[in-house]
Amino acid sequence: MMKKLQKIGVKKITALLVTISLFAFISFWMARRPAMGVTETEQAMKEMEGMPGMEGMEMGINETGQATTMLTPQKKKLIGVKVAEVKEEPAEKIVRAVGRVAYDERKLSLVNLRIEGWIQDLFVNFTGQEVKKGEPLFTLYSPDLLSTQQEYLLARRSRERFKASPIADVRETGETLLASARRRLLLWGITEEQIQKLEERSEPETAMTIYSPINGVVIKKEGTKGMRVTPDMTLYEIADLSTVWVFADVYEHELSYIKKGEEANITVAAYPGEQFRGKVTFIDPFLNPQTRTVRVRLEFPNPDFKLKPEMFAEVELKASLGKALLIPESAVLDSGLRKIVFIDKGMEMYEPKEIKARRIDNHYIVQEGLSAGDKIVTSATFLIDSESKLMASSNMMGALGMAGIKMEQAQMGEMDMEMNGMEKGGKKEEAPKGPQTKKAGDLTLTLSTEPTPPRDGENLLRLKVTDASGKPVENAKVIFSYTMPMPGMKAVKAPAAFKNGQYEGKAKFGMAGTWEVTVLVTPSGKKKFRRHLRWRQGTTWKEWKGCRECKASSGRVTPPRSIKPT
């Protein structure tokens, strides 16, 4: 019985020892996992410290809320990173629209009569017939016109007889009668040439010929032979097609590129590959509310009558925008609220940069944020953006590589400490708590807080700007921007107002530690400039441990959670 108990006890002890050993191994392995990433980070940072040009290199989060990305040559090749230089080039905007060919309204003519009569002979007898100016259209028999011709001839003979009269009134009567009859013929549409022939014949013409007023094509014909016509009837519509109009509908967001007198090209399906050149002659002063477009009128020469009214045309308008900084569309990550590009800083490092730009076809015109000569990423920007956001997350800076070193899952606090060490040559520099003074040319900037030192929660930032004579500068625009230099922290902007000789703005510091404050100052009539300052806010873990008053006032033996160990 005792032997059985001993065997059972030995088995239990053995099982207990195995369990403890397994638990210890698991604990050691779990503790070892995060340390592996930190070890690689420390090794990479030590090697980076020795690289030329790394002094002062900022690896933290910038104003975009993202971090500078570092890629190994292998990863760079794998994702297909391409870099291009920003250049100043001639910019051109091409506006495309659908157009419709129409008659030139200035070259339309209607043929109608001012007297009643009957069409006797019809010379132009079908729609589409081409006519020349002065070519006969038809002959008209009109009793009224015939009697007026007779009156004119009679008045002409009477004038010759009245010329010999010694009485002046009689002579004037002859001239008046002739002028009245002549005027009536002209008002009825009889030409000077026809009146002259009437005088030569000395006999009235039974059927008067009506002629074409312009060169063109008959687009409408109402008259037929033997038809009775009245003054309210339009017998012919004639259009001169030597020039035509094209109406194009342009969207309102493209309207700023269209200018009167600009060149325009069109193509039509009837003549593939052939371009017709014209120009913009008019822009409608109103918008179509249904289509949200503005009608633009173009004018095109049409000597061969190839362009026919009611044809559809593809319109292309080219607007010259002068020289500008052009970057390809693939280089810009446009979220709708902001536009981000990645600048090649060398050493396989890519810094995110917010820009102001205007899209032009497959390019962007840079208005602010880049300069000629900058090198930007034009391919694989989406993958680099993902890498940048991952590095800026609050929990890790992932997939960071340089010179063949892969840095993964580095803890936030340790990475920040290493980066600060790199910036200061390995020596940690403690940020001040009191007022600080910076120079900006002939201006002196003094930044302070209320209270001093700053505390958790809301603080008042005060900036005093003085000129070389010590006089406060009043007419300036000041904006405070503050953040804690650690991944995941975004800068918060606070506008400042001039009060009591200095500029004041409110800032809310959420936790104890080092805070970076950037001051953006735009003096009146001068260029804006920035100055960066650092503040240590609140009580550190070490100070709290040695502060009896802190322990007595809080009733605590250990520091609160808001104070992190250093």
Coordinates of C-alpha atoms in Angstrom, one line a residue, residues 43-468:
Q43 CA 20.6 47.8 -34.0
A44 CA 19.1 49.7 -37.0
M45 CA 19.2 53.0 -35.1
K46 CA 22.8 52.4 -34.0
E47 CA 23.8 51.8 -37.6
M48 CA 21.8 54.8 -38.8
E49 CA 23.6 57.0 -36.3
G50 CA 26.9 56.3 -38.1
M51 CA 25.5 57.1 -41.6
P52 CA 26.5 60.5 -43.1
G53 CA 23.8 63.1 -43.3
M54 CA 21.6 61.5 -40.6
E55 CA 22.2 64.2 -38.1
G56 CA 19.0 66.1 -37.4
M57 CA 17.0 63.8 -39.6
E58 CA 13.4 63.9 -38.4
M59 CA 11.7 60.5 -38.4
G60 CA 8.5 61.5 -36.5
I61 CA 5.0 62.5 -37.6
N62 CA 4.7 65.7 -39.6
E63 CA 1.7 67.9 -40.3
T64 CA 0.0 65.3 -42.4
G65 CA -0.4 63.0 -39.4
Q66 CA 1.8 60.4 -41.2
A67 CA 5.4 59.3 -40.7
T68 CA 8.4 59.3 -43.1
T69 CA 8.7 55.9 -44.7
M70 CA 11.9 53.9 -45.1
L71 CA 12.2 51.0 -47.6
T72 CA 14.8 48.4 -48.3
P73 CA 16.1 48.3 -51.9
Q74 CA 14.5 44.9 -52.2
K75 CA 11.1 46.1 -51.1
K76 CA 11.4 49.2 -53.3
K77 CA 12.1 47.0 -56.3
L78 CA 9.3 44.6 -55.4
I79 CA 6.5 47.2 -55.3
G80 CA 7.9 49.2 -58.3
V81 CA 8.7 52.5 -56.8
K82 CA 9.5 55.2 -59.4
V83 CA 10.7 58.7 -58.7
A84 CA 10.4 61.8 -61.0
E85 CA 11.6 65.4 -60.7
V86 CA 9.2 68.3 -60.4
K87 CA 9.6 70.6 -63.4
E88 CA 8.2 73.8 -64.6
E89 CA 6.6 73.1 -68.0
P90 CA 4.0 74.7 -70.3
A91 CA 0.5 73.7 -69.1
E92 CA -2.4 73.1 -71.4
K93 CA -6.0 72.1 -70.6
I94 CA -8.0 70.2 -73.2
V95 CA -11.8 70.6 -72.9
R96 CA -13.8 68.0 -74.8
A97 CA -17.5 68.3 -75.6
V98 CA -20.2 67.2 -78.0
G99 CA -21.3 69.7 -80.5
R100 CA -24.0 70.2 -83.1
V101 CA -23.5 71.9 -86.5
A102 CA -26.0 74.7 -87.2
Y103 CA -26.6 77.5 -89.7
D104 CA -24.9 80.8 -89.4
E105 CA -27.9 82.9 -88.3
R106 CA -26.3 86.1 -89.7
K107 CA -26.3 84.5 -93.2
L108 CA -30.0 83.4 -93.4
S109 CA -32.4 85.2 -95.8
L110 CA -36.1 85.0 -96.3
V111 CA -37.8 85.8 -99.6
N112 CA -41.3 87.2 -99.4
L113 CA -43.4 89.8 -101.2
R114 CA -44.9 93.2 -100.3
I115 CA -47.7 93.0 -102.8
E116 CA -50.2 90.4 -103.9
G117 CA -49.9 88.5 -107.2
W118 CA -49.5 85.2 -108.9
I119 CA -46.3 83.2 -109.7
Q120 CA -46.0 82.9 -113.4
D121 CA -42.6 81.2 -114.0
L122 CA -40.7 79.2 -111.3
F123 CA -36.9 79.0 -111.9
V124 CA -35.7 77.6 -108.5
N125 CA -38.1 74.7 -107.9
F126 CA -36.7 72.3 -105.3
T127 CA -35.3 72.5 -101.7
G128 CA -31.5 72.1 -101.5
Q129 CA -30.8 73.9 -104.8
E130 CA -27.8 76.1 -104.7
V131 CA -28.4 79.7 -105.9
K132 CA -26.2 82.8 -106.5
K133 CA -26.9 86.3 -105.5
G134 CA -29.0 88.0 -108.3
E135 CA -30.1 84.7 -109.8
P136 CA -33.8 84.7 -110.8
L137 CA -36.2 82.8 -108.5
F138 CA -39.5 83.3 -110.2
T139 CA -41.6 85.8 -112.1
L140 CA -44.6 87.6 -110.5
Y141 CA -47.8 89.0 -112.2
S142 CA -49.4 91.6 -110.0
P143 CA -52.1 94.1 -111.2
D144 CA -51.0 96.6 -108.5
L145 CA -47.4 96.4 -109.7
L146 CA -48.4 96.8 -113.3
S147 CA -50.5 99.9 -112.6
T148 CA -47.7 101.4 -110.6
Q149 CA -45.3 100.9 -113.5
Q150 CA -47.7 102.7 -115.8
E151 CA -48.0 105.6 -113.2
Y152 CA -44.2 105.9 -113.2
L153 CA -44.0 106.1 -116.9
L154 CA -46.8 108.6 -117.1
A155 CA -45.2 110.7 -114.4
R156 CA -41.9 110.6 -116.3
R157 CA -43.5 111.9 -119.5
S158 CA -45.4 114.5 -117.5
R159 CA -42.2 115.8 -116.0
E160 CA -40.7 116.3 -119.4
R161 CA -43.7 118.4 -120.5
F162 CA -43.8 120.4 -117.2
K163 CA -40.2 121.4 -117.6
A164 CA -41.2 123.9 -120.3
S165 CA -43.8 125.5 -118.1
P166 CA -42.9 129.1 -116.8
I167 CA -44.7 128.4 -113.6
A168 CA -42.4 126.9 -110.9
D169 CA -45.2 125.1 -109.0
V170 CA -46.1 123.2 -112.2
R171 CA -42.5 122.1 -112.7
E172 CA -42.2 121.0 -109.1
T173 CA -45.5 119.0 -109.4
G174 CA -44.0 116.9 -112.2
E175 CA -40.9 116.1 -110.1
T176 CA -43.1 115.2 -107.1
L177 CA -45.3 112.8 -109.1
L178 CA -42.2 111.0 -110.6
A179 CA -40.5 110.7 -107.2
S180 CA -43.7 109.3 -105.6
A181 CA -44.1 106.6 -108.2
R182 CA -40.4 105.7 -108.1
R183 CA -40.5 105.4 -104.3
R184 CA -43.6 103.1 -104.4
L185 CA -41.7 100.7 -106.8
L186 CA -38.7 100.6 -104.5
L187 CA -40.8 99.9 -101.4
W188 CA -42.4 97.0 -103.2
G189 CA -39.0 95.4 -103.7
I190 CA -38.3 96.5 -107.3
T191 CA -34.5 97.1 -107.7
E192 CA -32.9 100.2 -109.2
E193 CA -31.7 98.1 -112.1
Q194 CA -35.3 97.0 -112.9
I195 CA -36.5 100.6 -112.8
Q196 CA -33.7 101.6 -115.2
K197 CA -34.8 98.9 -117.6
L198 CA -38.4 100.1 -117.3
E199 CA -37.3 103.6 -118.3
E200 CA -35.4 102.2 -121.3
R201 CA -38.4 100.1 -122.5
S202 CA -40.9 102.9 -121.8
E203 CA -43.5 100.1 -121.4
P204 CA -44.6 98.3 -118.2
E205 CA -43.5 94.7 -117.7
T206 CA -46.4 92.3 -117.2
A207 CA -44.5 89.7 -115.1
M208 CA -41.8 91.1 -112.8
T209 CA -38.8 88.9 -112.0
I210 CA -37.8 88.3 -108.3
Y211 CA -34.1 87.6 -107.7
S212 CA -32.1 85.8 -104.9
P213 CA -30.8 88.2 -102.3
I214 CA -27.7 86.1 -101.3
N215 CA -25.5 83.2 -102.3
G216 CA -26.6 80.0 -100.6
V217 CA -28.7 77.0 -100.6
V218 CA -32.5 76.8 -100.5
I219 CA -33.5 75.2 -97.2
K220 CA -37.2 75.9 -97.5
K221 CA -39.5 76.4 -100.5
E222 CA -43.2 77.2 -100.4
G223 CA -43.9 78.7 -103.8
T224 CA -45.2 76.8 -106.8
K225 CA -46.1 77.8 -110.4
G226 CA -49.5 79.6 -110.7
M227 CA -49.8 80.0 -106.9
R228 CA -51.4 83.2 -105.5
V229 CA -49.1 84.9 -103.1
T230 CA -49.7 87.5 -100.4
P231 CA -47.3 89.6 -98.3
D232 CA -47.7 87.4 -95.3
M233 CA -46.2 84.3 -97.1
T234 CA -42.5 83.2 -97.0
L235 CA -41.7 81.7 -100.4
Y236 CA -38.1 80.8 -99.9
E237 CA -35.5 80.4 -97.0
I238 CA -31.9 80.6 -98.3
A239 CA -28.9 79.9 -96.1
D240 CA -25.2 80.8 -96.9
L241 CA -23.2 77.7 -95.8
S242 CA -19.8 79.1 -96.5
T243 CA -19.5 79.4 -92.7
V244 CA -21.3 77.3 -90.1
W245 CA -21.8 77.4 -86.4
V246 CA -21.2 74.6 -83.9
F247 CA -22.9 74.7 -80.6
A248 CA -21.0 72.8 -77.8
D249 CA -22.3 72.2 -74.2
V250 CA -19.4 72.8 -71.7
Y251 CA -19.7 71.8 -68.0
E252 CA -19.6 74.6 -65.5
H253 CA -16.4 73.4 -63.8
E254 CA -14.6 73.7 -67.2
L255 CA -16.0 77.1 -68.1
S256 CA -13.0 79.0 -66.7
Y257 CA -10.8 77.5 -69.4
I258 CA -12.9 78.8 -72.3
K259 CA -12.1 82.2 -73.7
K260 CA -13.6 84.1 -76.6
G261 CA -11.3 83.9 -79.7
E262 CA -9.6 80.6 -78.6
E263 CA -8.9 78.0 -81.3
A264 CA -11.1 74.9 -81.5
N265 CA -11.0 71.7 -83.4
I266 CA -13.8 69.3 -84.4
T267 CA -14.1 65.9 -86.0
V268 CA -17.3 64.4 -87.5
A269 CA -18.2 60.8 -88.2
A270 CA -18.6 61.5 -91.9
Y271 CA -14.9 62.3 -92.4
P272 CA -12.9 60.2 -89.9
G273 CA -9.4 61.5 -89.2
E274 CA -10.1 64.9 -90.7
Q275 CA -10.0 67.9 -88.4
F276 CA -11.8 71.2 -89.0
R277 CA -10.4 74.3 -87.3
G278 CA -12.4 77.2 -86.0
K279 CA -12.6 79.6 -83.1
V280 CA -14.8 80.5 -80.1
T281 CA -17.1 83.4 -81.0
F282 CA -19.6 83.5 -78.2
I283 CA -20.3 82.1 -74.7
D284 CA -23.9 82.1 -73.5
P285 CA -24.4 84.4 -70.4
F286 CA -26.6 81.8 -68.7
L287 CA -26.5 78.2 -67.5
N288 CA -28.8 75.3 -68.5
P289 CA -30.3 74.2 -65.2
Q290 CA -31.2 70.7 -66.4
T291 CA -27.8 69.7 -67.8
R292 CA -25.6 72.2 -65.7
T293 CA -23.8 73.2 -68.9
V294 CA -23.2 76.4 -70.8
R295 CA -23.6 76.6 -74.5
V296 CA -20.5 77.8 -76.4
R297 CA -20.7 78.9 -80.0
L298 CA -17.9 78.1 -82.4
E299 CA -17.5 79.3 -86.0
F300 CA -15.9 77.3 -88.8
P301 CA -15.2 78.0 -92.5
N302 CA -17.0 75.6 -94.7
P303 CA -15.9 76.2 -98.3
D304 CA -16.6 72.6 -99.6
F305 CA -19.9 72.3 -97.7
K306 CA -18.6 69.2 -95.8
L307 CA -20.1 70.4 -92.6
K308 CA -23.8 70.1 -92.8
P309 CA -26.3 71.5 -90.3
E310 CA -27.6 69.1 -87.6
M311 CA -24.4 66.9 -87.8
F312 CA -22.9 65.8 -84.5
A313 CA -19.3 66.8 -83.9
E314 CA -16.6 66.0 -81.3
V315 CA -15.3 69.3 -80.0
E316 CA -11.8 69.8 -78.6
L317 CA -10.8 73.2 -77.0
K318 CA -7.2 73.8 -76.0
A319 CA -6.6 76.4 -73.3
S320 CA -3.0 77.6 -72.7
L321 CA -2.3 78.0 -68.9
G322 CA 1.3 79.3 -69.2
K323 CA 4.2 77.7 -67.3
A324 CA 3.4 75.8 -64.1
L325 CA 4.7 73.0 -61.9
L326 CA 3.3 69.9 -63.4
I327 CA 3.2 66.5 -61.7
P328 CA 1.6 63.3 -62.9
E329 CA -1.8 62.2 -61.6
S330 CA -0.2 58.9 -60.2
A331 CA 1.9 60.9 -57.8
V332 CA -1.0 62.4 -55.9
L333 CA -3.2 60.7 -53.3
D334 CA -6.4 62.7 -53.5
S335 CA -8.9 61.9 -50.7
G336 CA -11.2 64.8 -51.6
L337 CA -10.2 66.7 -48.5
R338 CA -6.5 66.9 -49.0
K339 CA -3.8 65.9 -51.5
I340 CA -0.7 64.0 -50.4
V341 CA 2.6 63.3 -52.3
F342 CA 5.7 61.6 -51.1
I343 CA 9.1 63.4 -51.4
D344 CA 12.2 61.4 -52.0
K345 CA 14.5 62.6 -49.2
G346 CA 17.4 60.2 -50.2
M347 CA 18.7 57.3 -48.2
E348 CA 15.6 55.3 -49.3
M349 CA 13.4 57.7 -47.2
Y350 CA 10.0 59.1 -48.4
E351 CA 8.3 61.9 -46.6
P352 CA 4.6 62.6 -46.9
K353 CA 3.7 66.2 -47.9
E354 CA 0.4 67.9 -48.2
I355 CA 0.0 70.1 -51.3
K356 CA -2.5 72.4 -52.9
A357 CA -3.0 71.5 -56.6
R358 CA -5.5 71.7 -59.4
R359 CA -6.2 68.7 -61.6
I360 CA -5.6 69.2 -65.3
D361 CA -6.4 66.1 -67.4
N362 CA -3.8 63.5 -66.4
H363 CA -1.7 66.0 -64.4
Y364 CA -1.9 68.3 -61.4
I365 CA -0.7 71.9 -61.4
V366 CA 1.0 72.5 -58.0
Q367 CA -0.1 75.7 -56.4
E368 CA 1.6 75.2 -53.0
G369 CA 3.8 72.7 -51.2
L370 CA 6.4 71.7 -53.9
S371 CA 9.2 73.5 -55.7
A372 CA 11.0 72.9 -59.0
G373 CA 13.7 70.3 -58.5
D374 CA 11.9 68.3 -55.8
K375 CA 11.8 64.5 -56.4
I376 CA 8.5 62.8 -55.8
V377 CA 7.2 59.2 -56.0
T378 CA 5.1 58.6 -59.1
S379 CA 4.5 54.9 -58.8
A380 CA 3.5 52.6 -55.8
T381 CA 2.3 55.7 -53.9
F382 CA -0.6 53.8 -52.4
L383 CA 1.7 51.1 -50.9
I384 CA 4.0 53.8 -49.5
D385 CA 1.0 55.6 -48.0
S386 CA -0.1 52.4 -46.3
E387 CA 3.5 52.0 -44.9
S388 CA 3.5 55.6 -43.7
K389 CA 0.2 55.3 -41.9
L390 CA 1.3 52.0 -40.3
M391 CA 4.4 53.6 -39.0
A392 CA 2.4 56.5 -37.6
S393 CA -0.1 54.3 -35.8
S394 CA -0.2 54.4 -32.0
N395 CA 0.9 50.8 -31.5
M396 CA 3.8 50.2 -33.9
M397 CA 6.0 51.5 -36.7
G398 CA 5.9 48.5 -39.0
A399 CA 7.8 47.3 -41.9
L400 CA 10.5 50.0 -41.6
G401 CA 13.7 49.0 -43.5
M402 CA 17.0 50.7 -44.3
A403 CA 20.3 49.4 -45.5
G404 CA 19.0 45.8 -45.5
I405 CA 17.7 46.0 -41.9
K406 CA 14.0 45.1 -41.3
M407 CA 12.3 46.8 -38.3
E408 CA 9.0 45.3 -37.3
Q409 CA 6.6 45.8 -34.5
A410 CA 8.8 48.3 -32.6
Q411 CA 7.1 49.6 -29.5
M412 CA 6.0 53.2 -29.6
G413 CA 7.7 54.5 -26.6
E414 CA 11.1 52.9 -27.2
M415 CA 11.1 54.0 -30.9
D416 CA 10.4 57.6 -29.8
M417 CA 13.2 57.4 -27.3
E418 CA 15.6 56.1 -29.9
M419 CA 14.6 58.7 -32.5
N420 CA 15.1 61.5 -29.9
G421 CA 18.5 59.9 -29.1
M422 CA 19.4 60.0 -32.8
E423 CA 18.5 63.6 -33.2
K424 CA 20.6 64.7 -30.2
G425 CA 23.6 62.4 -30.9
G426 CA 22.5 59.8 -28.4
K427 CA 22.1 62.3 -25.5
K428 CA 18.6 63.0 -24.3
E429 CA 17.9 66.7 -23.9
E430 CA 15.2 67.6 -21.4
A431 CA 12.7 70.2 -22.7
P432 CA 12.4 73.4 -20.6
K433 CA 9.3 74.3 -18.6
G434 CA 9.5 78.1 -18.7
P435 CA 9.4 80.9 -21.3
Q436 CA 11.5 80.5 -24.4
T437 CA 12.9 83.1 -26.9
K438 CA 13.6 82.6 -30.6
K439 CA 15.0 85.0 -33.3
A440 CA 13.5 85.4 -36.8
G441 CA 15.5 87.9 -38.7
D442 CA 15.0 91.3 -37.0
L443 CA 12.1 90.0 -35.0
T444 CA 12.2 88.5 -31.5
L445 CA 9.7 85.8 -30.4
T446 CA 9.0 85.1 -26.7
L447 CA 6.7 82.2 -26.0
S448 CA 5.3 81.5 -22.6
T449 CA 2.4 79.6 -21.0
E450 CA -0.2 80.4 -18.3
P451 CA 0.2 78.6 -15.9
T452 CA 3.9 78.1 -15.9
P453 CA 4.9 75.3 -16.1
P454 CA 2.0 74.1 -18.2
R455 CA -0.4 71.6 -16.6
D456 CA -2.7 68.8 -17.7
G457 CA -5.7 70.2 -19.5
E458 CA -6.3 73.7 -20.9
N459 CA -3.3 76.1 -21.0
L460 CA -2.9 79.6 -22.5
L461 CA -0.1 80.0 -25.0
R462 CA 1.3 83.5 -25.2
L463 CA 3.6 84.9 -28.0
K464 CA 5.2 88.3 -27.8
V465 CA 6.6 89.5 -31.1
T466 CA 8.9 92.5 -31.0
D467 CA 10.9 94.3 -33.7
A468 CA 14.6 95.4 -33.5

